[in-house]
Each structure stands twice: as C-alpha cells, then as structure tokens.
Coordinates of C-alpha atoms in Angstrom, one line a residue:
M189 CA 0.1 -0.1 -0.2
K190 CA 1.4 3.4 -1.2
L191 CA 0.8 6.4 0.0
R192 CA 0.4 9.7 -2.1
I193 CA 1.3 13.0 -0.7
V194 CA -0.7 15.9 -2.1
K195 CA -0.6 19.6 -1.7
A196 CA -2.4 21.3 0.3
S197 CA -4.3 22.9 -2.8
Q198 CA -6.0 19.9 -3.4
G199 CA -8.6 19.7 -0.8
Y200 CA -10.5 22.8 -3.0
V201 CA -10.1 20.6 -5.7
W202 CA -11.7 17.8 -4.3
L203 CA -14.7 20.1 -3.6
R204 CA -15.0 21.3 -6.6
Q205 CA -14.6 18.2 -8.1
G206 CA -17.7 16.6 -5.6
L207 CA -19.6 19.5 -6.8
Q208 CA -19.5 19.3 -10.7
V209 CA -20.0 15.3 -10.1
S210 CA -22.7 15.7 -8.0
L211 CA -24.4 17.8 -10.8
R212 CA -24.1 15.3 -13.4
Q213 CA -26.8 13.4 -11.7
P214 CA -28.3 15.5 -9.2
F215 CA -31.5 14.3 -8.9
Q216 CA -30.1 11.1 -8.3
F217 CA -27.2 11.9 -6.0
V218 CA -30.0 14.0 -3.8
G219 CA -32.4 11.3 -3.9
L220 CA -29.9 8.8 -2.5
L221 CA -29.3 11.2 0.0
G222 CA -32.9 11.2 1.0
L223 CA -33.0 7.6 0.8
C224 CA -30.3 7.5 3.7
V225 CA -31.9 10.2 5.5
S226 CA -35.7 8.8 5.7
A227 CA -33.9 5.4 6.6
A228 CA -32.2 6.4 9.5
L229 CA -35.2 8.5 10.8
L230 CA -37.1 5.4 10.6
L231 CA -34.7 3.1 12.6
I232 CA -33.7 5.7 15.4
G233 CA -37.1 5.2 16.2
L234 CA -36.3 1.4 17.1
P235 CA -35.6 1.3 21.0
V236 CA -32.5 0.9 21.7
V237 CA -30.4 -0.9 19.0
G238 CA -32.0 2.0 16.7
P239 CA -29.6 4.8 17.6
L240 CA -26.9 2.0 17.3
L241 CA -27.9 0.8 14.1
V242 CA -28.3 4.2 12.6
V243 CA -24.2 4.7 13.7
G244 CA -23.0 1.7 12.4
C245 CA -24.3 2.5 8.7
M246 CA -22.8 5.6 8.4
P247 CA -19.2 4.4 7.2
L248 CA -21.5 2.5 4.9
M249 CA -23.4 5.4 3.6
W250 CA -20.0 6.8 2.5
L251 CA -19.2 4.0 0.7
G252 CA -22.1 3.8 -1.1
F253 CA -21.5 7.5 -2.0
M254 CA -18.1 6.4 -3.1
Q255 CA -19.5 3.7 -5.4
A256 CA -22.0 6.0 -7.4
T257 CA -19.4 8.9 -7.9
R258 CA -16.8 5.7 -9.4
K259 CA -20.3 5.2 -11.9
V260 CA -20.9 8.5 -12.7
L261 CA -17.5 9.1 -13.9
Q262 CA -17.5 5.7 -16.0
G263 CA -20.5 7.2 -17.9
E264 CA -23.1 5.0 -16.3
R265 CA -26.1 6.3 -14.0
F266 CA -26.6 4.9 -10.5
H267 CA -29.6 3.6 -8.1
P268 CA -30.3 3.2 -4.9
G269 CA -29.1 -0.4 -4.5
V270 CA -25.8 0.9 -5.1
L271 CA -25.8 1.2 -1.6
F272 CA -25.3 -2.6 -1.2
E273 CA -23.1 -3.1 -4.5
A274 CA -20.3 -3.6 -1.4
F275 CA -22.5 -7.1 0.3
K276 CA -23.1 -8.8 -3.0
G277 CA -21.0 -11.3 -4.5
A278 CA -19.2 -14.1 -3.1
D279 CA -16.3 -12.7 -2.5
S280 CA -17.9 -9.4 -1.1
P281 CA -16.1 -8.7 2.4
R282 CA -19.3 -8.0 3.6
R283 CA -18.0 -9.8 7.4
V284 CA -14.8 -6.8 7.3
L285 CA -17.8 -4.0 6.6
A286 CA -19.4 -5.5 9.5
Q287 CA -16.4 -5.4 12.2
L288 CA -16.3 -1.8 10.5
A289 CA -19.6 -1.0 11.6
G290 CA -19.3 -1.9 14.8
G291 CA -16.0 -0.1 15.6
Y292 CA -17.5 3.2 14.5
V293 CA -20.6 2.3 17.3
M294 CA -17.7 1.1 19.6
A295 CA -15.9 5.0 18.5
T296 CA -19.0 7.1 18.5
L297 CA -20.1 5.9 22.0
L298 CA -16.9 6.2 23.5
V299 CA -16.6 9.9 22.1
M300 CA -20.0 10.4 23.8
Q301 CA -18.5 9.6 27.1
L302 CA -15.6 11.9 26.9
A303 CA -18.0 14.5 25.9
Q304 CA -19.9 14.1 28.8
L305 CA -16.9 13.7 31.2
L306 CA -14.7 16.6 29.6
G307 CA -17.6 18.6 29.1
P308 CA -20.9 19.6 31.1
G309 CA -22.7 16.7 32.4
A310 CA -26.1 15.3 30.5
D311 CA -27.9 17.0 32.9
E312 CA -26.7 20.3 32.6
V313 CA -27.3 20.1 28.7
A314 CA -30.8 18.4 29.3
A315 CA -31.8 21.6 31.7
V316 CA -30.4 24.4 29.2
F317 CA -32.8 22.4 26.2
E318 CA -35.8 22.6 28.6
T319 CA -35.5 25.9 30.1
A320 CA -34.5 27.8 26.6
E321 CA -37.2 29.6 25.4
S322 CA -35.8 29.9 21.7
A323 CA -33.5 28.4 19.2
A324 CA -31.1 31.9 19.4
E325 CA -30.5 31.7 23.4
L326 CA -29.8 27.7 23.3
V327 CA -27.3 28.2 20.7
N328 CA -25.8 31.2 22.2
N329 CA -25.3 29.4 26.0
P330 CA -22.4 29.0 26.9
L331 CA -22.6 25.1 28.5
I332 CA -24.0 24.3 25.1
Q333 CA -21.7 25.5 22.8
Q334 CA -19.0 24.1 25.2
D335 CA -20.9 21.1 24.7
I336 CA -21.0 21.0 21.0
L337 CA -17.1 22.1 20.8
W338 CA -15.6 19.0 22.7
R339 CA -17.8 16.4 20.7
V340 CA -16.7 18.7 18.0
L341 CA -12.8 17.8 18.9
L342 CA -12.9 14.5 20.0
T343 CA -15.8 12.9 16.9
L344 CA -12.5 14.9 14.4
P345 CA -9.7 12.6 15.3
I346 CA -12.4 9.2 15.2
S347 CA -13.6 10.8 11.4
L348 CA -10.4 10.8 10.2
L349 CA -9.7 7.5 11.7
F350 CA -12.5 6.2 9.2
W351 CA -12.6 8.3 6.6
H352 CA -10.8 6.0 4.3
A353 CA -11.1 2.8 5.8
P354 CA -14.7 1.2 4.0
A355 CA -13.0 1.9 0.3
L356 CA -10.2 0.1 2.0
I357 CA -11.3 -3.0 3.0
L358 CA -13.4 -3.3 -0.3
W359 CA -11.6 -2.2 -2.5
A360 CA -7.4 -3.1 -1.2
R361 CA -9.5 -5.9 0.6
L362 CA -7.5 -4.8 4.0
S363 CA -8.3 -6.2 7.7
V364 CA -10.1 -3.3 9.8
S365 CA -7.0 -3.0 11.9
K366 CA -4.9 -2.1 9.0
A367 CA -7.8 0.0 6.7
L368 CA -7.6 2.5 10.3
F369 CA -3.6 2.6 10.5
F370 CA -3.4 3.5 6.8
S371 CA -6.5 5.4 6.7
I372 CA -5.0 8.0 9.6
V373 CA -2.0 8.2 7.8
A374 CA -2.9 9.2 5.2
C375 CA -5.2 11.8 6.9
W376 CA -1.9 13.4 8.9
R377 CA 0.2 13.0 5.9
N378 CA -2.1 14.7 4.1
L379 CA -3.6 16.8 6.8
G380 CA -3.0 20.5 4.8
A381 CA -5.1 19.4 2.0
F382 CA -7.7 18.0 4.4
A383 CA -8.0 21.2 6.5
V384 CA -8.1 23.4 3.3
Y385 CA -10.9 20.4 2.8
G386 CA -12.9 21.6 5.7
L387 CA -12.5 25.0 5.6
C388 CA -13.7 24.8 1.7
W389 CA -17.2 23.2 3.0
F390 CA -17.7 25.6 6.2
G391 CA -17.3 28.0 3.5
V392 CA -20.1 26.9 0.9
V393 CA -22.4 25.8 4.1
L394 CA -22.0 30.0 5.2
A395 CA -22.9 30.8 1.8
L396 CA -25.6 28.4 1.4
G397 CA -27.0 30.0 4.8
L398 CA -26.9 33.4 3.6
F399 CA -28.4 32.7 0.1
D400 CA -31.5 30.9 1.5
R401 CA -31.8 33.6 3.5
L402 CA -32.1 35.9 0.9
I403 CA -34.5 33.6 -0.7
L404 CA -37.0 33.7 2.3
S405 CA -36.9 37.6 2.6
Q406 CA -37.4 37.6 -1.3
I407 CA -39.7 34.5 -2.1
P408 CA -43.4 36.0 -0.2
V409 CA -44.6 32.3 0.1
P410 CA -42.6 30.9 3.6
L411 CA -43.6 27.4 2.3
L412 CA -41.9 28.0 -0.9
G413 CA -38.5 29.5 0.2
N414 CA -38.4 26.8 2.6
V415 CA -38.9 23.5 0.4
L416 CA -36.2 25.8 -1.9
A417 CA -33.8 26.2 1.0
I418 CA -34.6 22.4 2.1
A419 CA -33.3 21.4 -1.1
G420 CA -30.6 23.7 -1.8
G421 CA -29.2 21.8 1.3
M422 CA -29.6 18.4 0.2
W423 CA -28.2 19.0 -2.8
V424 CA -24.8 20.7 -0.6
A425 CA -24.4 17.7 1.4
S426 CA -25.1 14.9 -1.4
A427 CA -22.5 16.5 -2.8
F428 CA -20.0 16.5 -0.1
Y429 CA -20.3 12.4 0.5
A430 CA -20.0 12.6 -3.8
S431 CA -16.4 14.3 -2.6
L432 CA -15.6 11.8 -0.5
Y433 CA -14.2 9.6 -3.5
F434 CA -11.7 12.0 -4.7
T435 CA -10.5 12.4 -1.1
V436 CA -9.5 8.4 -1.3
V437 CA -8.3 7.9 -4.9
D438 CA -6.2 10.7 -4.3
C439 CA -4.6 10.1 -1.0
F440 CA -3.7 6.2 -2.5
E441 CA -1.8 4.3 -5.2
S442 CA -3.8 3.2 -8.4
P443 CA -4.9 -0.2 -6.3
V444 CA -7.2 1.5 -3.9
S445 CA -8.8 2.8 -7.0
P446 CA -11.3 -0.1 -8.6
D447 CA -11.1 1.5 -11.4
A448 CA -7.3 2.8 -11.5
A449 CA -8.9 5.9 -12.0
T450 CA -6.2 8.6 -12.7
P451 CA -5.4 10.7 -9.6
T452 CA -6.2 14.1 -10.2
T453 CA -2.8 15.8 -9.4
E454 CA 0.7 14.5 -9.4
P455 CA 2.4 13.0 -6.0
E456 CA 5.1 15.4 -4.2
S457 CA 6.8 11.7 -2.9
P458 CA 4.6 8.6 -3.0
P459 CA 6.7 6.6 0.2
G460 CA 5.6 3.3 1.0
V461 CA 3.5 3.2 4.3

C-alpha cells in the first residue's frame, strides 16, 4: 500500500470535483441522500438498537456514495441499490465491513462518554434545553457551545481514523485494523489538504445559509422558500458525500481504486507506508 502526498490546495480541488460530479446526476444524488435520511429516521425510532444501527450504517453510506461517484465518472447512471453493492457477490468483504460498522459504533459511544466527562454533564445540557425559550438563546448558551465544541474536537480524530477505511476494505481487501491504520496515516500525511477541504466546505455551508436567508426574504411564500432552502441543503450535503471518492483515490496509489482512476494531481513523493 503506497500513500500519495498531495498539496494543501488539493482540498479545494476535492470540493470542486464533488460539486461538479453531483451536477451530472443531481436528482440521483439528492434522492440517494434522501433515502438514507428517511431510513435513518425510521431506524432511530427503534428502542435501544435504533440509534446504534444508524451510527453503524454511516461508514457504509460513505462507501455507497463513493460507489455512486465512481459510476458517474464511468458514464453510468446509478440507482439506490448502489448502497448495497459492496455486499453482493461471493467475494464481498461483508463480514469485515460489518466489523468496521461495529467499530464505528464503539468509537462513537466512546466520544459521547468522553464529551460528558470533559464537558458539561448530560443533566446540565438537558436543563438548558428545557429552559431555553428560543433557538437563538439555546445556541448562544455557553454550556451548549462548550458541549458542541468538545463533541467536535473528539469526533474529528474518529472521522479521520475511519475516513478511508470503507474503501480500503472493499477495494484493497484490507482487514479492519490495517484499513484504520492506513486511513489515519493518509489523513495525517495530507492534513493540509484535509484542512483546506474542511474550510472550503465550511465556506460553502455559510454561503448557502446566506443564500437561503436571501431567498426567504425575497419570496413572499414561506413554504416555497423553505422547500428551496431544504433542497439546496440536500444537494450541498450530497455533493460533500460525492466528493469523498476523490479524497480516497488521490491519497493512495491506483490499486485502492477499482477502476484505477487517474489521480487528479501528481504526488510530491509517494512513500511506501
């Protein structure tokens, strides 16, 4: 397994590629995300196991979007069944993917416990939710801000640890431990690109929020304005998930990509990991 070192500016390229590829089949990408959200809302209502199933399915959803992006780049149209393609066939690493999903659940539970230990307690946060009279008051509360900050800081390393893992398991046939190792190393060695990538998406979300506010101020029908705002948010979110494919194939040599996709940048020095 060989790692590719990319320039920090590649983070912006990944964002641009995600937006471009999602424009090729926008309804399919938004529909795929809508299906995932609908399934999550159904599952989360199940007692005890529901939220765990939703969390465990997250890495598998990332992989489904990567598969969808690959199909679009190959000139094919995809359907919702792309979410389950990794589990088809006799040689499918379905057991390893299931282990990865279980590991992601355990990591998420650990983050939640650490956030409660290091940040405000669950009772304090619940009390703020009960007494807050508006959303603005809730967001501006120092306890809520502290709780969110701790969760973000603790979730970030977990996200980087699992970032490439689903694709490495499916396309490079790695074990869970090796996939996690190569994933965190790839993210660390290309931290500049991922920092730019995150900042660019943050800017897109801010721009979308300003645009949504402009729409709501100009359209006299609140319902129509809200529908357009939600549709725009769904498309941006689907474009983000579509861009995950490019972050993977650019960070590793072509064997990690099932179609040996040509990387979008030349490596500065592709050392063996």
